PDB file of C-alpha atoms in Angstrom:
ATOM      1  CA  MET V   1      -1.754 -63.463  62.881  1.00 94.00           C
ATOM      2  CA  TYR V   2      -2.171 -59.833  63.948  1.00 97.00           C
ATOM      3  CA  ILE V   3       1.144 -57.693  63.497  1.00 97.00           C
ATOM      4  CA  VAL V   4       1.451 -55.235  66.432  1.00 98.00           C
ATOM      5  CA  GLY V   5       4.346 -52.906  67.046  1.00 97.00           C
ATOM      6  CA  TYR V   6       5.438 -51.930  70.561  1.00 96.00           C
ATOM      7  CA  LEU V   7       7.641 -49.002  71.643  1.00 95.00           C
ATOM      8  CA  ASP V   8       8.828 -48.839  75.319  1.00 91.00           C
ATOM      9  CA  ASP V   9      12.114 -47.591  76.735  1.00 84.00           C
ATOM     10  CA  GLU V  10      12.115 -50.407  79.245  1.00 78.00           C
ATOM     11  CA  ASN V  11      12.508 -53.902  77.779  1.00 72.00           C
ATOM     12  CA  ASP V  12      12.316 -55.975  80.993  1.00 77.00           C
ATOM     13  CA  MET V  13       8.839 -57.479  80.233  1.00 84.00           C
ATOM     14  CA  THR V  14       8.792 -57.542  76.486  1.00 88.00           C
ATOM     15  CA  ALA V  15       9.766 -61.299  76.107  1.00 90.00           C
ATOM     16  CA  ASP V  16       6.964 -62.162  78.493  1.00 91.00           C
ATOM     17  CA  TYR V  17       4.544 -59.898  76.550  1.00 92.00           C
ATOM     18  CA  LYS V  18       5.521 -61.519  73.276  1.00 94.00           C
ATOM     19  CA  LYS V  19       4.918 -64.994  74.517  1.00 94.00           C
ATOM     20  CA  ARG V  20       1.524 -64.172  76.072  1.00 94.00           C
ATOM     21  CA  LEU V  21       0.327 -62.362  72.966  1.00 96.00           C
ATOM     22  CA  PHE V  22       1.591 -64.896  70.583  1.00 96.00           C
ATOM     23  CA  ARG V  23      -0.646 -67.456  72.276  1.00 95.00           C
ATOM     24  CA  ARG V  24      -3.531 -65.209  71.325  1.00 95.00           C
ATOM     25  CA  ASP V  25      -2.467 -64.875  67.689  1.00 97.00           C
ATOM     26  CA  ILE V  26      -0.788 -61.605  68.105  1.00 97.00           C
ATOM     27  CA  GLU V  27       2.826 -60.991  66.904  1.00 97.00           C
ATOM     28  CA  LEU V  28       4.542 -58.377  68.946  1.00 97.00           C
ATOM     29  CA  LYS V  29       7.367 -56.565  67.084  1.00 97.00           C
ATOM     30  CA  ILE V  30       9.544 -54.352  69.176  1.00 95.00           C
ATOM     31  CA  ALA V  31      10.279 -50.949  67.542  1.00 94.00           C
ATOM     32  CA  PRO V  32      13.907 -49.946  67.352  1.00 91.00           C
ATOM     33  CA  LYS V  33      15.105 -46.816  69.208  1.00 90.00           C
ATOM     34  CA  GLY V  34      15.090 -43.763  66.992  1.00 91.00           C
ATOM     35  CA  ASN V  35      13.281 -40.526  66.132  1.00 94.00           C
ATOM     36  CA  MET V  36       9.805 -40.340  65.085  1.00 96.00           C
ATOM     37  CA  GLU V  37      10.476 -40.477  61.391  1.00 96.00           C
ATOM     38  CA  SER V  38      12.585 -43.570  61.727  1.00 96.00           C
ATOM     39  CA  ILE V  39       9.840 -45.312  63.711  1.00 96.00           C
ATOM     40  CA  LYS V  40       7.284 -44.372  61.068  1.00 96.00           C
ATOM     41  CA  LYS V  41       9.550 -45.995  58.352  1.00 96.00           C
ATOM     42  CA  TRP V  42       9.979 -49.060  60.576  1.00 97.00           C
ATOM     43  CA  ILE V  43       6.083 -49.276  60.932  1.00 97.00           C
ATOM     44  CA  VAL V  44       5.669 -49.349  57.137  1.00 95.00           C
ATOM     45  CA  THR V  45       8.559 -51.734  56.494  1.00 95.00           C
ATOM     46  CA  GLU V  46       7.293 -54.163  59.044  1.00 96.00           C
ATOM     47  CA  ARG V  47       3.706 -53.842  57.871  1.00 95.00           C
ATOM     48  CA  ILE V  48       2.530 -53.041  61.409  1.00 97.00           C
ATOM     49  CA  GLU V  49      -1.193 -53.094  61.813  1.00 97.00           C
ATOM     50  CA  CYS V  50      -1.575 -51.556  65.314  1.00 97.00           C
ATOM     51  CA  MET V  51       0.909 -49.645  67.406  1.00 97.00           C
ATOM     52  CA  MET V  52       1.302 -49.788  71.313  1.00 96.00           C
ATOM     53  CA  ILE V  53       3.276 -47.023  72.690  1.00 95.00           C
ATOM     54  CA  ASP V  54       4.563 -46.379  76.197  1.00 92.00           C
ATOM     55  CA  TYR V  55       3.529 -42.891  77.474  1.00 89.00           C
ATOM     56  CA  GLN V  56       6.446 -42.177  79.710  1.00 86.00           C
ATOM     57  CA  LEU V  57       9.447 -42.687  77.433  1.00 85.00           C
ATOM     58  CA  GLY V  58      12.771 -42.206  78.907  1.00 74.00           C
ATOM     59  CA  GLY V  59      15.709 -39.845  78.235  1.00 76.00           C
ATOM     60  CA  GLN V  60      16.691 -41.676  75.116  1.00 82.00           C
ATOM     61  CA  TYR V  61      13.664 -40.188  73.386  1.00 89.00           C
ATOM     62  CA  ASP V  62      13.009 -36.407  72.905  1.00 89.00           C
ATOM     63  CA  PHE V  63       9.166 -36.974  72.960  1.00 92.00           C
ATOM     64  CA  VAL V  64       6.516 -38.779  75.006  1.00 89.00           C
ATOM     65  CA  GLY V  65       4.247 -41.487  73.780  1.00 91.00           C
ATOM     66  CA  THR V  66       1.270 -39.068  73.068  1.00 90.00           C
ATOM     67  CA  GLU V  67       3.537 -36.863  70.785  1.00 92.00           C
ATOM     68  CA  LEU V  68       4.452 -40.032  68.731  1.00 94.00           C
ATOM     69  CA  PHE V  69       0.752 -40.922  68.673  1.00 94.00           C
ATOM     70  CA  SER V  70      -0.126 -37.491  67.280  1.00 93.00           C
ATOM     71  CA  TYR V  71       2.692 -37.568  64.742  1.00 95.00           C
ATOM     72  CA  LEU V  72       1.605 -41.028  63.483  1.00 96.00           C
ATOM     73  CA  ASN V  73      -1.955 -39.984  63.314  1.00 93.00           C
ATOM     74  CA  ASP V  74      -0.844 -37.234  60.751  1.00 93.00           C
ATOM     75  CA  VAL V  75       1.692 -39.312  58.692  1.00 95.00           C
ATOM     76  CA  LEU V  76      -0.028 -42.768  58.782  1.00 95.00           C
ATOM     77  CA  PRO V  77      -3.791 -41.896  58.660  1.00 92.00           C
ATOM     78  CA  GLY V  78      -5.903 -44.676  60.108  1.00 93.00           C
ATOM     79  CA  LEU V  79      -3.180 -46.618  61.867  1.00 96.00           C
ATOM     80  CA  PRO V  80      -4.556 -47.710  65.278  1.00 96.00           C
ATOM     81  CA  CYS V  81      -2.434 -46.652  68.182  1.00 96.00           C
ATOM     82  CA  ILE V  82      -2.813 -47.473  71.912  1.00 95.00           C
ATOM     83  CA  ILE V  83      -0.978 -45.562  74.702  1.00 93.00           C
ATOM     84  CA  LEU V  84       0.022 -47.649  77.646  1.00 91.00           C
ATOM     85  CA  THR V  85       0.572 -45.646  80.827  1.00 87.00           C
ATOM     86  CA  SER V  86       0.680 -45.707  84.587  1.00 82.00           C
ATOM     87  CA  TYR V  87      -0.297 -42.010  84.399  1.00 69.00           C
ATOM     88  CA  THR V  88      -3.729 -42.128  82.575  1.00 64.00           C
ATOM     89  CA  ASP V  89      -4.843 -38.852  84.092  1.00 63.00           C
ATOM     90  CA  SER V  90      -1.767 -37.027  82.727  1.00 57.00           C
ATOM     91  CA  SER V  91      -2.201 -38.483  79.350  1.00 54.00           C
ATOM     92  CA  ILE V  92      -5.762 -37.703  79.032  1.00 56.00           C
ATOM     93  CA  HIS V  93      -5.360 -34.085  80.193  1.00 57.00           C
ATOM     94  CA  GLU V  94      -2.764 -33.330  77.391  1.00 61.00           C
ATOM     95  CA  ASN V  95      -5.736 -33.611  74.917  1.00 61.00           C
ATOM     96  CA  ARG V  96      -3.383 -35.149  72.225  1.00 68.00           C
ATOM     97  CA  VAL V  97      -5.151 -38.586  72.322  1.00 76.00           C
ATOM     98  CA  VAL V  98      -8.807 -39.504  72.930  1.00 78.00           C
ATOM     99  CA  SER V  99      -9.354 -41.320  76.155  1.00 79.00           C
ATOM    100  CA  ASN V 100     -10.444 -44.716  74.683  1.00 83.00           C
ATOM    101  CA  CYS V 101      -6.995 -45.082  73.147  1.00 88.00           C
ATOM    102  CA  ILE V 102      -5.159 -44.825  76.567  1.00 88.00           C
ATOM    103  CA  PHE V 103      -4.897 -47.895  78.732  1.00 90.00           C
ATOM    104  CA  ASP V 104      -3.314 -48.627  82.050  1.00 88.00           C
ATOM    105  CA  ARG V 105      -0.183 -50.523  81.303  1.00 85.00           C
ATOM    106  CA  SER V 106      -1.022 -52.967  84.064  1.00 86.00           C
ATOM    107  CA  LYS V 107      -3.445 -54.685  81.631  1.00 85.00           C
ATOM    108  CA  MET V 108      -0.468 -56.135  79.937  1.00 86.00           C
ATOM    109  CA  ASP V 109       0.460 -57.932  83.198  1.00 84.00           C
ATOM    110  CA  ARG V 110      -2.998 -59.173  84.119  1.00 83.00           C
ATOM    111  CA  THR V 111      -4.467 -62.573  83.537  1.00 83.00           C
ATOM    112  CA  GLY V 112      -7.978 -63.796  82.919  1.00 87.00           C
ATOM    113  CA  GLU V 113     -10.861 -61.706  81.522  1.00 91.00           C
ATOM    114  CA  GLU V 114      -9.222 -58.377  81.615  1.00 90.00           C
ATOM    115  CA  PHE V 115      -6.133 -59.426  79.647  1.00 93.00           C
ATOM    116  CA  GLU V 116      -8.454 -61.251  77.265  1.00 94.00           C
ATOM    117  CA  GLN V 117     -10.525 -58.083  76.647  1.00 94.00           C
ATOM    118  CA  PHE V 118      -7.434 -56.113  76.053  1.00 94.00           C
ATOM    119  CA  CYS V 119      -6.267 -58.666  73.378  1.00 96.00           C
ATOM    120  CA  GLU V 120      -9.737 -58.233  71.751  1.00 96.00           C
ATOM    121  CA  VAL V 121      -9.337 -54.425  71.600  1.00 95.00           C
ATOM    122  CA  ILE V 122      -5.965 -55.068  69.738  1.00 96.00           C
ATOM    123  CA  LYS V 123      -7.443 -57.518  67.398  1.00 97.00           C
ATOM    124  CA  GLN V 124     -10.539 -55.384  66.501  1.00 97.00           C
ATOM    125  CA  SER V 125      -8.289 -52.391  66.024  1.00 96.00           C
ATOM    126  CA  THR V 126      -6.174 -54.288  63.505  1.00 96.00           C
ATOM    127  CA  GLU V 127      -9.233 -55.700  61.745  1.00 97.00           C
ATOM    128  CA  VAL V 128     -10.736 -52.234  61.184  1.00 96.00           C
ATOM    129  CA  PHE V 129      -7.347 -50.994  59.940  1.00 96.00           C
ATOM    130  CA  LYS V 130      -6.924 -53.958  57.391  1.00 96.00           C
ATOM    131  CA  TYR V 131     -10.556 -53.545  56.305  1.00 96.00           C
ATOM    132  CA  ASN V 132     -10.177 -49.637  55.689  1.00 95.00           C
ATOM    133  CA  LEU V 133      -6.779 -50.162  53.903  1.00 95.00           C
ATOM    134  CA  ASN V 134      -8.320 -52.743  51.534  1.00 95.00           C
ATOM    135  CA  LYS V 135     -11.253 -50.340  50.798  1.00 96.00           C
ATOM    136  CA  TYR V 136      -8.664 -47.634  49.998  1.00 95.00           C
ATOM    137  CA  LYS V 137      -7.000 -49.925  47.551  1.00 94.00           C
ATOM    138  CA  GLN V 138     -10.282 -50.832  45.898  1.00 95.00           C
ATOM    139  CA  LYS V 139     -11.277 -47.077  45.674  1.00 95.00           C
ATOM    140  CA  TYR V 140      -7.892 -46.125  44.207  1.00 93.00           C
ATOM    141  CA  GLU V 141      -8.174 -48.818  41.563  1.00 93.00           C
ATOM    142  CA  LEU V 142     -11.558 -47.615  40.540  1.00 95.00           C
ATOM    143  CA  LEU V 143     -10.717 -44.013  40.537  1.00 93.00           C
ATOM    144  CA  TYR V 144      -7.437 -44.500  38.724  1.00 90.00           C
ATOM    145  CA  LYS V 145      -9.187 -46.493  35.970  1.00 92.00           C
ATOM    146  CA  ARG V 146     -11.604 -43.559  35.625  1.00 91.00           C
ATOM    147  CA  LYS V 147      -8.670 -41.188  35.363  1.00 89.00           C
ATOM    148  CA  THR V 148      -7.019 -43.163  32.752  1.00 88.00           C
ATOM    149  CA  ASP V 149     -10.117 -43.500  30.541  1.00 90.00           C
ATOM    150  CA  GLY V 150     -11.124 -39.771  31.024  1.00 88.00           C
ATOM    151  CA  SER V 151     -14.362 -40.332  32.846  1.00 92.00           C
ATOM    152  CA  ILE V 152     -13.248 -38.851  36.238  1.00 91.00           C
ATOM    153  CA  SER V 153     -15.074 -35.923  37.729  1.00 91.00           C
ATOM    154  CA  PRO V 154     -13.264 -33.148  39.562  1.00 89.00           C
ATOM    155  CA  GLU V 155     -14.602 -34.338  42.955  1.00 92.00           C
ATOM    156  CA  GLU V 156     -13.456 -37.894  42.213  1.00 92.00           C
ATOM    157  CA  GLU V 157     -10.058 -36.609  41.070  1.00 90.00           C
ATOM    158  CA  GLU V 158      -9.640 -34.894  44.465  1.00 91.00           C
ATOM    159  CA  GLU V 159     -10.677 -38.099  46.143  1.00 94.00           C
ATOM    160  CA  LEU V 160      -8.108 -39.918  44.057  1.00 92.00           C
ATOM    161  CA  LEU V 161      -5.376 -37.678  45.295  1.00 91.00           C
ATOM    162  CA  THR V 162      -6.390 -38.226  48.973  1.00 92.00           C
ATOM    163  CA  VAL V 163      -6.588 -42.020  48.607  1.00 93.00           C
ATOM    164  CA  TYR V 164      -3.207 -42.064  46.780  1.00 92.00           C
ATOM    165  CA  LYS V 165      -1.517 -40.096  49.544  1.00 90.00           C
ATOM    166  CA  ILE V 166      -2.840 -42.414  52.240  1.00 92.00           C
ATOM    167  CA  LEU V 167      -1.865 -45.608  50.343  1.00 93.00           C
ATOM    168  CA  ARG V 168       1.572 -44.009  49.381  1.00 91.00           C
ATOM    169  CA  SER V 169       2.236 -43.340  53.191  1.00 92.00           C
ATOM    170  CA  TYR V 170       1.928 -47.176  53.668  1.00 92.00           C
ATOM    171  CA  GLY V 171       3.994 -48.019  50.558  1.00 89.00           C
ATOM    172  CA  GLU V 172       0.981 -49.627  49.000  1.00 90.00           C
ATOM    173  CA  VAL V 173       1.257 -47.648  45.685  1.00 86.00           C
ATOM    174  CA  ASP V 174       4.203 -46.628  43.460  1.00 78.00           C
ATOM    175  CA  ASP V 175       5.763 -43.375  44.570  1.00 63.00           C
ATOM    176  CA  ILE V 176       4.716 -41.072  41.615  1.00 61.00           C
ATOM    177  CA  SER V 177       4.244 -37.319  41.767  1.00 52.00           C
ATOM    178  CA  SER V 178       0.721 -36.499  42.899  1.00 52.00           C
ATOM    179  CA  GLN V 179       0.589 -33.826  40.351  1.00 52.00           C
ATOM    180  CA  LEU V 180       0.466 -36.511  37.663  1.00 56.00           C
ATOM    181  CA  LEU V 181      -2.848 -37.627  38.935  1.00 58.00           C
ATOM    182  CA  THR V 182      -4.451 -34.218  38.178  1.00 61.00           C
ATOM    183  CA  THR V 183      -6.168 -33.456  34.873  1.00 54.00           C
ATOM    184  CA  LYS V 184      -4.510 -30.212  34.271  1.00 51.00           C
ATOM    185  CA  VAL V 185      -0.926 -31.742  34.355  1.00 44.00           C
ATOM    186  CA  SER V 186      -2.147 -34.806  32.436  1.00 48.00           C
ATOM    187  CA  ASP V 187      -3.614 -32.503  29.626  1.00 48.00           C
ATOM    188  CA  THR V 188      -0.362 -30.601  29.507  1.00 44.00           C
ATOM    189  CA  LEU V 189       1.640 -33.888  29.141  1.00 43.00           C
ATOM    190  CA  ASP V 190      -0.656 -35.112  26.420  1.00 49.00           C
ATOM    191  CA  ASN V 191      -0.347 -31.745  24.587  1.00 53.00           C
ATOM    192  CA  VAL V 192       3.546 -32.025  24.819  1.00 47.00           C
ATOM    193  CA  LEU V 193       3.609 -35.546  23.721  1.00 50.00           C
ATOM    194  CA  HIS V 194       1.304 -34.725  20.650  1.00 54.00           C
ATOM    195  CA  LYS V 195       3.572 -31.865  19.707  1.00 55.00           C
ATOM    196  CA  LEU V 196       6.664 -34.136  20.028  1.00 54.00           C
ATOM    197  CA  ASP V 197       4.892 -36.626  17.730  1.00 60.00           C
ATOM    198  CA  ASP V 198       4.188 -33.971  15.186  1.00 60.00           C
ATOM    199  CA  LEU V 199       7.879 -32.910  15.365  1.00 57.00           C
ATOM    200  CA  LEU V 200       9.228 -36.453  14.786  1.00 57.00           C
ATOM    201  CA  ALA V 201       6.648 -37.119  11.939  1.00 62.00           C
ATOM    202  CA  LYS V 202       8.315 -34.072  10.201  1.00 57.00           C
TER     203      LYS V 202
END
């Protein structure tokens, strides 16, 4: 099952969307109303693998869909997002989102080949996301092992920090200070612990 989030200020058609997508192995979860930060937290908690966002959000939001898209791109790197809109030209001209992530929202109401192709876009997006997240986990485990056995290079240490921050944003690793992953801080801690051992020995 593919887990897809959906944010729209109008909920008239969501029950129908959920049924139609569920038949194609896509579970549609409706995002709660809130600010961008609360929506980000919901995405992480619900383990959303792709996010569909209505462009023209109503007055209950102080942002449009492309602004949320841009924000999520910063705080949840790699999360696939799709903008659904009846105003494709306006969305594209904002230059916040690349055009191949913007779809005419009528695709959700279509039947036949066009709807099936749209479902395939969603599925492929989630597959790429899951694959990349798994690669980050593997890379983190490898680099963290090198870090703990002291064989990590400065370039790898920098990569470890980058991968850690990405995984932490998705709640995939423990929330530790990123400073503890650097050699300088680690060496300082080792020195402090050795001095403490010497004092205790006396």
